[in-house]
mmCIF file with all atom_site columns, N, CA and C in Angstrom:
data_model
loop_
_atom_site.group_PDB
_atom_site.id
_atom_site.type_symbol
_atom_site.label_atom_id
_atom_site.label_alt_id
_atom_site.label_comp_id
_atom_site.label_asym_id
_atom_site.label_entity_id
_atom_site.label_seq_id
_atom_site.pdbx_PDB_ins_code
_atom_site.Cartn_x
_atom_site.Cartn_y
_atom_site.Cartn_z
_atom_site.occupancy
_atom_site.B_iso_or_equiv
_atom_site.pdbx_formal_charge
_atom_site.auth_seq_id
_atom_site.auth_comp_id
_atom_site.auth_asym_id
_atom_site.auth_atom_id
_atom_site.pdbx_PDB_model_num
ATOM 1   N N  . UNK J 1 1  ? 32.377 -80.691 -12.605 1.00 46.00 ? 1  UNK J N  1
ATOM 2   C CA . UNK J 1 1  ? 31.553 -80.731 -11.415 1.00 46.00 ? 1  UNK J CA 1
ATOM 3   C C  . UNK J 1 1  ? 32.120 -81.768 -10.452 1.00 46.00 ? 1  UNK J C  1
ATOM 4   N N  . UNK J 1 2  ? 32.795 -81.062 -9.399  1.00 49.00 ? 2  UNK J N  1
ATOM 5   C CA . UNK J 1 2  ? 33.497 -81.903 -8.506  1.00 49.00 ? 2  UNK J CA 1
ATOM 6   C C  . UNK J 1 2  ? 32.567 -82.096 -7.035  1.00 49.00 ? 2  UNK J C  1
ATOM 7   N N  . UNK J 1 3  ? 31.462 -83.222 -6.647  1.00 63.00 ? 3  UNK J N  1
ATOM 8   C CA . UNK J 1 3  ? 31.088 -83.023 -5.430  1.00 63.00 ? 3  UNK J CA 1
ATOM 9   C C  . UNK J 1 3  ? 31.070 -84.992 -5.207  1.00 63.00 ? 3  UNK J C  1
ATOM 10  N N  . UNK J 1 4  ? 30.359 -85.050 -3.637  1.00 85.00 ? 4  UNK J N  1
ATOM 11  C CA . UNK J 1 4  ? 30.117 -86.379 -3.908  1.00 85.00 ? 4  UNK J CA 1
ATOM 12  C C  . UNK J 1 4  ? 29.405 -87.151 -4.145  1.00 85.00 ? 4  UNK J C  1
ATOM 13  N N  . UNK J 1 5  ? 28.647 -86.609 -5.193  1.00 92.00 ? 5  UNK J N  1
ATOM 14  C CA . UNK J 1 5  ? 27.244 -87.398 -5.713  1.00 92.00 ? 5  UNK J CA 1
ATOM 15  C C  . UNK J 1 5  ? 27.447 -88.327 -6.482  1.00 92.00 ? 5  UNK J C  1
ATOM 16  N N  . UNK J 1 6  ? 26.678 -89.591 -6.660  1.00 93.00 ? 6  UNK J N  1
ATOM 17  C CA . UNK J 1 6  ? 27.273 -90.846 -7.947  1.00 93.00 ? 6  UNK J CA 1
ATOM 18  C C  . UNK J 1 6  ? 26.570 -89.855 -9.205  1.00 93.00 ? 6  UNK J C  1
ATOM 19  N N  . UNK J 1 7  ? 27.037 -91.002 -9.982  1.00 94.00 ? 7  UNK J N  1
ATOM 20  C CA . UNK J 1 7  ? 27.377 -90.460 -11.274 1.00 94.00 ? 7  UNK J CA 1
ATOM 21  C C  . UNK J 1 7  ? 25.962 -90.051 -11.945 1.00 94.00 ? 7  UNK J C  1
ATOM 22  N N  . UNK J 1 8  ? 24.887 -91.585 -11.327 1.00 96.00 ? 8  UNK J N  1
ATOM 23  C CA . UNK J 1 8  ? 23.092 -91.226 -11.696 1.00 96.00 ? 8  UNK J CA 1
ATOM 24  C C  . UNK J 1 8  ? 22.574 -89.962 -10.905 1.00 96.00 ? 8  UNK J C  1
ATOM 25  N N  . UNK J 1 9  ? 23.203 -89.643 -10.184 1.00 96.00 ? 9  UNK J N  1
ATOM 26  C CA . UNK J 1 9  ? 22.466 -88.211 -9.191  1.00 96.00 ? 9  UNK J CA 1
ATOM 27  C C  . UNK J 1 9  ? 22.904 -87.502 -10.461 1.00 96.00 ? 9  UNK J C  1
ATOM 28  N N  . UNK J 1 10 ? 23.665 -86.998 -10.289 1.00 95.00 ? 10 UNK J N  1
ATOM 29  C CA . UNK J 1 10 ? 24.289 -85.980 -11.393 1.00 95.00 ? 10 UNK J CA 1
ATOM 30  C C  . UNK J 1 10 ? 23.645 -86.028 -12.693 1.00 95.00 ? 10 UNK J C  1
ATOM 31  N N  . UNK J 1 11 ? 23.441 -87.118 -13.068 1.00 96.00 ? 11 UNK J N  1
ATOM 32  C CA . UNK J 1 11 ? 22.917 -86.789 -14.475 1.00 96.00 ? 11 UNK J CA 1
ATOM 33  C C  . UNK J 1 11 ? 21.211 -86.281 -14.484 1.00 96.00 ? 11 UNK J C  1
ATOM 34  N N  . UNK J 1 12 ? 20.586 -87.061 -12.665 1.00 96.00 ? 12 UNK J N  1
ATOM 35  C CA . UNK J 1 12 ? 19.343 -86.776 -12.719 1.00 96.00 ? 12 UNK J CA 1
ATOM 36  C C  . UNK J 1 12 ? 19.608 -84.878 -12.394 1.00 96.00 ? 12 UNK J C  1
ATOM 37  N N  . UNK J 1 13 ? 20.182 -84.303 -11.483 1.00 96.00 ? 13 UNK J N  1
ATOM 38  C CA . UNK J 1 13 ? 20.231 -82.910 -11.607 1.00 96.00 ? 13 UNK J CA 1
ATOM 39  C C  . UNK J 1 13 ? 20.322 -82.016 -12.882 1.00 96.00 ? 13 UNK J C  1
ATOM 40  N N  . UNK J 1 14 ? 21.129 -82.741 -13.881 1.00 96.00 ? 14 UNK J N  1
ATOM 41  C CA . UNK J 1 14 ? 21.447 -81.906 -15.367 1.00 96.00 ? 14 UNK J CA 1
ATOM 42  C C  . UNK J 1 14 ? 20.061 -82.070 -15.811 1.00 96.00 ? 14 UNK J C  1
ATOM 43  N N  . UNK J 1 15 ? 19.431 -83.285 -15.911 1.00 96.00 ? 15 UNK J N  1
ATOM 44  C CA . UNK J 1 15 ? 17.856 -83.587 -16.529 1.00 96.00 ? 15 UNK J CA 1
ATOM 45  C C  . UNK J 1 15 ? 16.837 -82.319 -15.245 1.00 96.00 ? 15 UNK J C  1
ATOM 46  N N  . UNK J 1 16 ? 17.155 -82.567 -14.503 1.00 96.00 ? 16 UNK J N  1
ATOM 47  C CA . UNK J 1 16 ? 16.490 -81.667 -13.567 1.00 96.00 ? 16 UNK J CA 1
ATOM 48  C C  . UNK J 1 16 ? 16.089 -80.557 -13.932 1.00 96.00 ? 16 UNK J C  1
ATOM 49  N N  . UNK J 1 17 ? 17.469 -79.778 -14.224 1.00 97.00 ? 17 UNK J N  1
ATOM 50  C CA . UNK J 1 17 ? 17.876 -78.131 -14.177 1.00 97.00 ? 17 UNK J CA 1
ATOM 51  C C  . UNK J 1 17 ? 17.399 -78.254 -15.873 1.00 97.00 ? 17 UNK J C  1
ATOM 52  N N  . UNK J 1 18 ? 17.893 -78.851 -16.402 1.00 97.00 ? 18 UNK J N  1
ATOM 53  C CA . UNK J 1 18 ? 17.642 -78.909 -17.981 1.00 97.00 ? 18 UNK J CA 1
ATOM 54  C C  . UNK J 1 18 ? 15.866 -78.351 -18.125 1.00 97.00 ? 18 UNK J C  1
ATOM 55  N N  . UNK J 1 19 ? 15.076 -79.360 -17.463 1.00 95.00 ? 19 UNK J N  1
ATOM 56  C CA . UNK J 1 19 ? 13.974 -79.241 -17.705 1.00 95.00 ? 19 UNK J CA 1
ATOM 57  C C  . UNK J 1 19 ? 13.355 -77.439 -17.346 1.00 95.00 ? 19 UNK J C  1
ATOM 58  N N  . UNK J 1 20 ? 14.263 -77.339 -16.434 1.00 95.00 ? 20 UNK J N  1
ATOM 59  C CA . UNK J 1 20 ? 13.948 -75.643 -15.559 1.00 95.00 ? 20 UNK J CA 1
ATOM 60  C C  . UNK J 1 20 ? 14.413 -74.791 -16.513 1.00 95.00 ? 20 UNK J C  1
ATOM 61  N N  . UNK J 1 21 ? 15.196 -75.294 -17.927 1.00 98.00 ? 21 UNK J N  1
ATOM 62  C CA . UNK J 1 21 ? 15.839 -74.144 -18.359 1.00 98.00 ? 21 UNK J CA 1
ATOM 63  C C  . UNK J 1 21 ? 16.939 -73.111 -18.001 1.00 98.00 ? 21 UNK J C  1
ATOM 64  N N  . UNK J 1 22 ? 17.397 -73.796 -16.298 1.00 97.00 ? 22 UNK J N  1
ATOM 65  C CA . UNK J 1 22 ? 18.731 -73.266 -15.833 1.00 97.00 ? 22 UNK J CA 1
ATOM 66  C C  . UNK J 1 22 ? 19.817 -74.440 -15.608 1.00 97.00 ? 22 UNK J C  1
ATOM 67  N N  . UNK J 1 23 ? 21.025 -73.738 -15.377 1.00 96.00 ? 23 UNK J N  1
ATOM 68  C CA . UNK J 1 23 ? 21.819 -74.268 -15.320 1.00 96.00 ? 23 UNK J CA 1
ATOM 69  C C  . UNK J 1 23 ? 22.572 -75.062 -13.969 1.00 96.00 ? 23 UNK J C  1
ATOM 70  N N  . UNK J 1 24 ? 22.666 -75.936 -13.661 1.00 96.00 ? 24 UNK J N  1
ATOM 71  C CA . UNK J 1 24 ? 22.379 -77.227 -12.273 1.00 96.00 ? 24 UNK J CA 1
ATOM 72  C C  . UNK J 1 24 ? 23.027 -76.252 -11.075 1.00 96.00 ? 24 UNK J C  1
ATOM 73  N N  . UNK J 1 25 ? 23.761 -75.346 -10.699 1.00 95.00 ? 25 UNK J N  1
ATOM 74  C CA . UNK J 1 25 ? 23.995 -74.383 -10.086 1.00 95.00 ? 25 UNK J CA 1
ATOM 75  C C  . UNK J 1 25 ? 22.897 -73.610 -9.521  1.00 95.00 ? 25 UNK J C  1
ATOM 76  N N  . UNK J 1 26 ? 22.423 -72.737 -10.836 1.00 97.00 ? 26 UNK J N  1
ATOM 77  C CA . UNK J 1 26 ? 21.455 -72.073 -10.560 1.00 97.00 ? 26 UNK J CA 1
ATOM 78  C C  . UNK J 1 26 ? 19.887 -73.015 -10.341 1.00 97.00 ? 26 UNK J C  1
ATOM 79  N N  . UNK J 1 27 ? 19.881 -74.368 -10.552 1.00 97.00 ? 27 UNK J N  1
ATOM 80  C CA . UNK J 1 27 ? 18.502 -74.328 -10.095 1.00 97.00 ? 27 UNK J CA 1
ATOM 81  C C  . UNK J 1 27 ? 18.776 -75.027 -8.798  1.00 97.00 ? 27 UNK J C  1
ATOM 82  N N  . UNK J 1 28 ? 20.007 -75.586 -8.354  1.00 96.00 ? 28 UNK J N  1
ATOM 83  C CA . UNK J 1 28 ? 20.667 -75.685 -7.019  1.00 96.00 ? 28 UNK J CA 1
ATOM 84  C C  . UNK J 1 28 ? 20.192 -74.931 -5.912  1.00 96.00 ? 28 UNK J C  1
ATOM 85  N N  . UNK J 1 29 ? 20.648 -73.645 -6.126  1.00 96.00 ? 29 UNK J N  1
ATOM 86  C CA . UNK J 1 29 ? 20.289 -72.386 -5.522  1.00 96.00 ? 29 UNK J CA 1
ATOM 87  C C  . UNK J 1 29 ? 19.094 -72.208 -5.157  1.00 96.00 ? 29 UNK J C  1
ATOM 88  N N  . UNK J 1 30 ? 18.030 -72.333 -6.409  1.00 97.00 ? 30 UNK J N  1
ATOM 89  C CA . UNK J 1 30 ? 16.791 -71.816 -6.097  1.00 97.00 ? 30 UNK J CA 1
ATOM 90  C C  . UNK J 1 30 ? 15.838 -72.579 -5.696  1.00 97.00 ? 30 UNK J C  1
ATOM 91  N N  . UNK J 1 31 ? 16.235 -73.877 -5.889  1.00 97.00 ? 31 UNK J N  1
ATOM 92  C CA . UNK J 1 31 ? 15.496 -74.958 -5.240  1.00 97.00 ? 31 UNK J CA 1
ATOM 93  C C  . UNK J 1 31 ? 15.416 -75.697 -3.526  1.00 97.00 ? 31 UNK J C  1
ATOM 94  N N  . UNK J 1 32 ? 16.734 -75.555 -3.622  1.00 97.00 ? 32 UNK J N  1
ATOM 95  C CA . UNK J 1 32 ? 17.180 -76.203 -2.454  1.00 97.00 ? 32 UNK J CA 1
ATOM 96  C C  . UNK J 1 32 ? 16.535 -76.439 -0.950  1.00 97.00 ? 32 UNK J C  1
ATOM 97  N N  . UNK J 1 33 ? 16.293 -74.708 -0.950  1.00 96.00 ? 33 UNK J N  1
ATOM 98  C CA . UNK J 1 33 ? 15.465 -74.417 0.304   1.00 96.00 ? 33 UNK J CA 1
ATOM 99  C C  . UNK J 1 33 ? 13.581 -75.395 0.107   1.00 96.00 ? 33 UNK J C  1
ATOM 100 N N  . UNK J 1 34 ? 13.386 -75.635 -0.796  1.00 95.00 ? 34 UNK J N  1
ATOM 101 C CA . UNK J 1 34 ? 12.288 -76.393 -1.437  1.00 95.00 ? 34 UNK J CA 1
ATOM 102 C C  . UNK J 1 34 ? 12.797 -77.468 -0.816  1.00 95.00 ? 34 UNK J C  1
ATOM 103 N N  . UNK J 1 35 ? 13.595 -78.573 -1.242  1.00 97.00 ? 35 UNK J N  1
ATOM 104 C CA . UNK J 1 35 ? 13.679 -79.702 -1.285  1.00 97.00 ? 35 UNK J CA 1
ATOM 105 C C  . UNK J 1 35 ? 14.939 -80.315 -0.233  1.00 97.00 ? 35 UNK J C  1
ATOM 106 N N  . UNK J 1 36 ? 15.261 -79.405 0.431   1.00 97.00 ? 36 UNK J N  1
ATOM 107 C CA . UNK J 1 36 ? 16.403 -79.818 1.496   1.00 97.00 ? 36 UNK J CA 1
ATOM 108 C C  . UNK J 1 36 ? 15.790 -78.994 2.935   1.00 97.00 ? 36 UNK J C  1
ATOM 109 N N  . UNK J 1 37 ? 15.329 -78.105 3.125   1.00 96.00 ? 37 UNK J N  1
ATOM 110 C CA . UNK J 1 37 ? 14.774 -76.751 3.618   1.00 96.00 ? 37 UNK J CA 1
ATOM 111 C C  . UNK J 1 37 ? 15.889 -76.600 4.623   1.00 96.00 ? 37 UNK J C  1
ATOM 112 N N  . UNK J 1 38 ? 17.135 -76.499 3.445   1.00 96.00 ? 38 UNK J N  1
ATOM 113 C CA . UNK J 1 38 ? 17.942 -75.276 3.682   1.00 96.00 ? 38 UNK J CA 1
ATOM 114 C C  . UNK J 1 38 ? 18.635 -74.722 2.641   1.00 96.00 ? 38 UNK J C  1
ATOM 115 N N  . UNK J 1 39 ? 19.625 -73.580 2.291   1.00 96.00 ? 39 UNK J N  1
ATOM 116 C CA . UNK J 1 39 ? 19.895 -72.674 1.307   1.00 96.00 ? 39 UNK J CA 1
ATOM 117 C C  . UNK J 1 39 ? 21.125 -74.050 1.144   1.00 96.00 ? 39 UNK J C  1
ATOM 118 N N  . UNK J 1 40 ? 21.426 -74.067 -0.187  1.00 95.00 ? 40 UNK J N  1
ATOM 119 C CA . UNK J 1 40 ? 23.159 -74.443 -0.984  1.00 95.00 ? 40 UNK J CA 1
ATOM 120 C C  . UNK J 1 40 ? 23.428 -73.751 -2.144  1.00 95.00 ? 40 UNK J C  1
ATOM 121 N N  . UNK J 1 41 ? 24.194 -73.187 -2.159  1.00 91.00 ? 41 UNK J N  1
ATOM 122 C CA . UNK J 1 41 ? 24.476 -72.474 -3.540  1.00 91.00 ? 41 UNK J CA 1
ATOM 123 C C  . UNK J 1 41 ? 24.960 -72.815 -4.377  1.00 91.00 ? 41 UNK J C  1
ATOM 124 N N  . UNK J 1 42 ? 25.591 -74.214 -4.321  1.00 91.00 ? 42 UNK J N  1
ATOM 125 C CA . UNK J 1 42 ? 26.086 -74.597 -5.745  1.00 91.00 ? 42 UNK J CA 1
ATOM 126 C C  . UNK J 1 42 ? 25.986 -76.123 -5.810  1.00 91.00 ? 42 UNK J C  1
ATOM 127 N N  . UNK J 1 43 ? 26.014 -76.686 -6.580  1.00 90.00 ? 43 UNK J N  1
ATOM 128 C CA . UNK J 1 43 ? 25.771 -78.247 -7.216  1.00 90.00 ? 43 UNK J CA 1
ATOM 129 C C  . UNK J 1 43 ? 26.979 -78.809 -6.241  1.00 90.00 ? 43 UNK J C  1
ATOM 130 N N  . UNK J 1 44 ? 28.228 -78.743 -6.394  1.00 91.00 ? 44 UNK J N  1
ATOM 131 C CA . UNK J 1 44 ? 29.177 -79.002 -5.630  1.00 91.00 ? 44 UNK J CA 1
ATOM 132 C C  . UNK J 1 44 ? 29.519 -79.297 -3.881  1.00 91.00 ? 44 UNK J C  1
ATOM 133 N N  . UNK J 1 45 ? 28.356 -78.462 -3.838  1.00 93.00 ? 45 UNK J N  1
ATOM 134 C CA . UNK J 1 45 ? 28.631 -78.633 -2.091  1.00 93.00 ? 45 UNK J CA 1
ATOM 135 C C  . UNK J 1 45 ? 27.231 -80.010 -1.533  1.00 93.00 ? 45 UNK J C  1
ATOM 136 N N  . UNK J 1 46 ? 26.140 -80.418 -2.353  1.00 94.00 ? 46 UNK J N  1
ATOM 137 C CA . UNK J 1 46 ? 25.262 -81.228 -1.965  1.00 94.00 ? 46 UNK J CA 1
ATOM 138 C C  . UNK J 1 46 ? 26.282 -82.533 -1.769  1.00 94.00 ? 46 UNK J C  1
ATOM 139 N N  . UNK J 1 47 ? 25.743 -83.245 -0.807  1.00 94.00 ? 47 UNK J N  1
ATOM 140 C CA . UNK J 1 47 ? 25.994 -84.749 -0.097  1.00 94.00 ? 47 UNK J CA 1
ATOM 141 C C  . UNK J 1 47 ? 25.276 -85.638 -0.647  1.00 94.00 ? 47 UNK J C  1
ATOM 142 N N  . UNK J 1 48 ? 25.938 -87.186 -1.248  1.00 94.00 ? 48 UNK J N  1
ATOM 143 C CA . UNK J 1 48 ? 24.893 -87.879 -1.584  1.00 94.00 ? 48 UNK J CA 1
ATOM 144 C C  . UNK J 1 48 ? 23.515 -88.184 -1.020  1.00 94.00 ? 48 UNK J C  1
ATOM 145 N N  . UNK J 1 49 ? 23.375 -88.023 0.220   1.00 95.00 ? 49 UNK J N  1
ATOM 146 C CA . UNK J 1 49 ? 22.246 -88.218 0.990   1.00 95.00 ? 49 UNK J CA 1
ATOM 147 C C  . UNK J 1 49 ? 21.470 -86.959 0.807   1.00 95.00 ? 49 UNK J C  1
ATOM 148 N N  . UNK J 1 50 ? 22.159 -86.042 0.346   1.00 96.00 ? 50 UNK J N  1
ATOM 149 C CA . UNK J 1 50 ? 21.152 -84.770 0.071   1.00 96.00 ? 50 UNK J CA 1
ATOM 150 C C  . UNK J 1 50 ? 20.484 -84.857 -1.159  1.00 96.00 ? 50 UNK J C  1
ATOM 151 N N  . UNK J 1 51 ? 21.651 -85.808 -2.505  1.00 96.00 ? 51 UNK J N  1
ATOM 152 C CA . UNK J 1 51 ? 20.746 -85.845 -3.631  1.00 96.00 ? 51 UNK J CA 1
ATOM 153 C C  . UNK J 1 51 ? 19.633 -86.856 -3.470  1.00 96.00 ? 51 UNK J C  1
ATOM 154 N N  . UNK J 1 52 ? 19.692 -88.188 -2.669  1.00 96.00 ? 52 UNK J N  1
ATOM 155 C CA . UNK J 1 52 ? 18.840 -88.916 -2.533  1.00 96.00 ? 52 UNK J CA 1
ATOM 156 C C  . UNK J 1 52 ? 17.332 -88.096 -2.308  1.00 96.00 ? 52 UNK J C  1
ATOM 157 N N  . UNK J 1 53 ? 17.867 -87.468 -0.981  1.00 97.00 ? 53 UNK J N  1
ATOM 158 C CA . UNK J 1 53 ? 16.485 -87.097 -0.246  1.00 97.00 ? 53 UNK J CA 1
ATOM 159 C C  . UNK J 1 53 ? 15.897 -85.711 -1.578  1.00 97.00 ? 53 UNK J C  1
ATOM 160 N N  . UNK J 1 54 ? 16.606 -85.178 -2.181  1.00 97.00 ? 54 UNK J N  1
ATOM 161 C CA . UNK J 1 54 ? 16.361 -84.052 -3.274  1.00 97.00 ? 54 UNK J CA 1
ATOM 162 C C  . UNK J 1 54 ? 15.558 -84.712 -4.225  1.00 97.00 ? 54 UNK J C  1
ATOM 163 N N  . UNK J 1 55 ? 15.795 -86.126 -4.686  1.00 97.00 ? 55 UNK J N  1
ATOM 164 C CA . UNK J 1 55 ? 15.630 -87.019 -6.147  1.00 97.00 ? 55 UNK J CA 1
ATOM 165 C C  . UNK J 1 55 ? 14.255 -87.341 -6.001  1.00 97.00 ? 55 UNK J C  1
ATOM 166 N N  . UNK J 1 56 ? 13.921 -87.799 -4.229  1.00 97.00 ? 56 UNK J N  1
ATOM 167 C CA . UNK J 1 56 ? 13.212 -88.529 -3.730  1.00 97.00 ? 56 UNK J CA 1
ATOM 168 C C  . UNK J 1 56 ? 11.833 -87.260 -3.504  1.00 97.00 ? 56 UNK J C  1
ATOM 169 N N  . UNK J 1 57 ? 12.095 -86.515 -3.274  1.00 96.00 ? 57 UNK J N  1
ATOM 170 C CA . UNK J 1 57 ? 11.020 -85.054 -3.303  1.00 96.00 ? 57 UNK J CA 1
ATOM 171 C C  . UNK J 1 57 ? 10.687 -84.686 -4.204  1.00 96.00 ? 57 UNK J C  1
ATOM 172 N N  . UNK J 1 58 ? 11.516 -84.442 -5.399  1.00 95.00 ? 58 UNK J N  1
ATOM 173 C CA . UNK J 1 58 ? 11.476 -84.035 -6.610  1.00 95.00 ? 58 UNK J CA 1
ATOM 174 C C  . UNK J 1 58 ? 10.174 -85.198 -7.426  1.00 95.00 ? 58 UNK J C  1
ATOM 175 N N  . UNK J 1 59 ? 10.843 -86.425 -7.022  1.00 96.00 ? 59 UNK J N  1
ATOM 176 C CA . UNK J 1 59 ? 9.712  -87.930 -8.065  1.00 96.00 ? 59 UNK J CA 1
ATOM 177 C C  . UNK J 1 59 ? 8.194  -87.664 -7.033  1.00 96.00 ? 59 UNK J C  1
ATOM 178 N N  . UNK J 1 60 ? 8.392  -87.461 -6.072  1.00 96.00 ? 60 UNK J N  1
ATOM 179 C CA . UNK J 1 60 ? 7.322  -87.201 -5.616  1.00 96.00 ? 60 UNK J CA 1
ATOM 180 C C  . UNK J 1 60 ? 6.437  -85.869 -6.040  1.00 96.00 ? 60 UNK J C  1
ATOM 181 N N  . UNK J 1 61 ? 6.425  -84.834 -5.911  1.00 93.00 ? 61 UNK J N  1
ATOM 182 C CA . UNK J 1 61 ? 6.404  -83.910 -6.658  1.00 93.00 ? 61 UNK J CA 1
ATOM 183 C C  . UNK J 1 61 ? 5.741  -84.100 -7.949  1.00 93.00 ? 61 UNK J C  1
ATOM 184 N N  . UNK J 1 62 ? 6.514  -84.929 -8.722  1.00 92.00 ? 62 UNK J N  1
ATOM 185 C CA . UNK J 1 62 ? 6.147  -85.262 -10.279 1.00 92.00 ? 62 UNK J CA 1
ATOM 186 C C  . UNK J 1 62 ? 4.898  -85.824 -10.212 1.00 92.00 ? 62 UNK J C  1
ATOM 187 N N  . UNK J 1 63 ? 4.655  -86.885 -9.213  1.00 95.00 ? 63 UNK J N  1
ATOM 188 C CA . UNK J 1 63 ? 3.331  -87.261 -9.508  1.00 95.00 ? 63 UNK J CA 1
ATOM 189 C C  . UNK J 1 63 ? 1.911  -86.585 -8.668  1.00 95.00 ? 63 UNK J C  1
ATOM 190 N N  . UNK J 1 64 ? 2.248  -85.514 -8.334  1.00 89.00 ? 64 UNK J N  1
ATOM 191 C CA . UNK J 1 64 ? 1.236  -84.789 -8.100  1.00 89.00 ? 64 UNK J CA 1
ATOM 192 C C  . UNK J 1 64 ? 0.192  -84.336 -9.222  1.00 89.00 ? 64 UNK J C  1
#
């Protein structure tokens, strides 16, 4: 997995997708428009500032 996310983004996406039962690609895909509100299709093309703002929606989220 070649993009430019640090190394803790990445592992929070595998825990992410893990939890979804898909694979960080596919819950890439299906999430994205959720938590970026726009389409990316693969793990590879997100910007660190995209995983921030993704990480940061997602923890929020959780404590609903």
């Amino acid at each position: 997995m070649s993009n430019s996310l640090n190394s803790l983004q990445i592992k929070i996406f595998q825990t992410l997708s893990k939890e979804k039962e898909m694979d960080v690609d596919a819950y890439i895909q299906q999430f994205s428009t959720q938590y970026l509100c726009k389409e990316v299709t693969a793990f590879a093309d997100l910007t660190e500032e995209e995983g921030d703002a993704w990480i940061t929606k997602a923890y929020l989220d959780s404590l609903l």
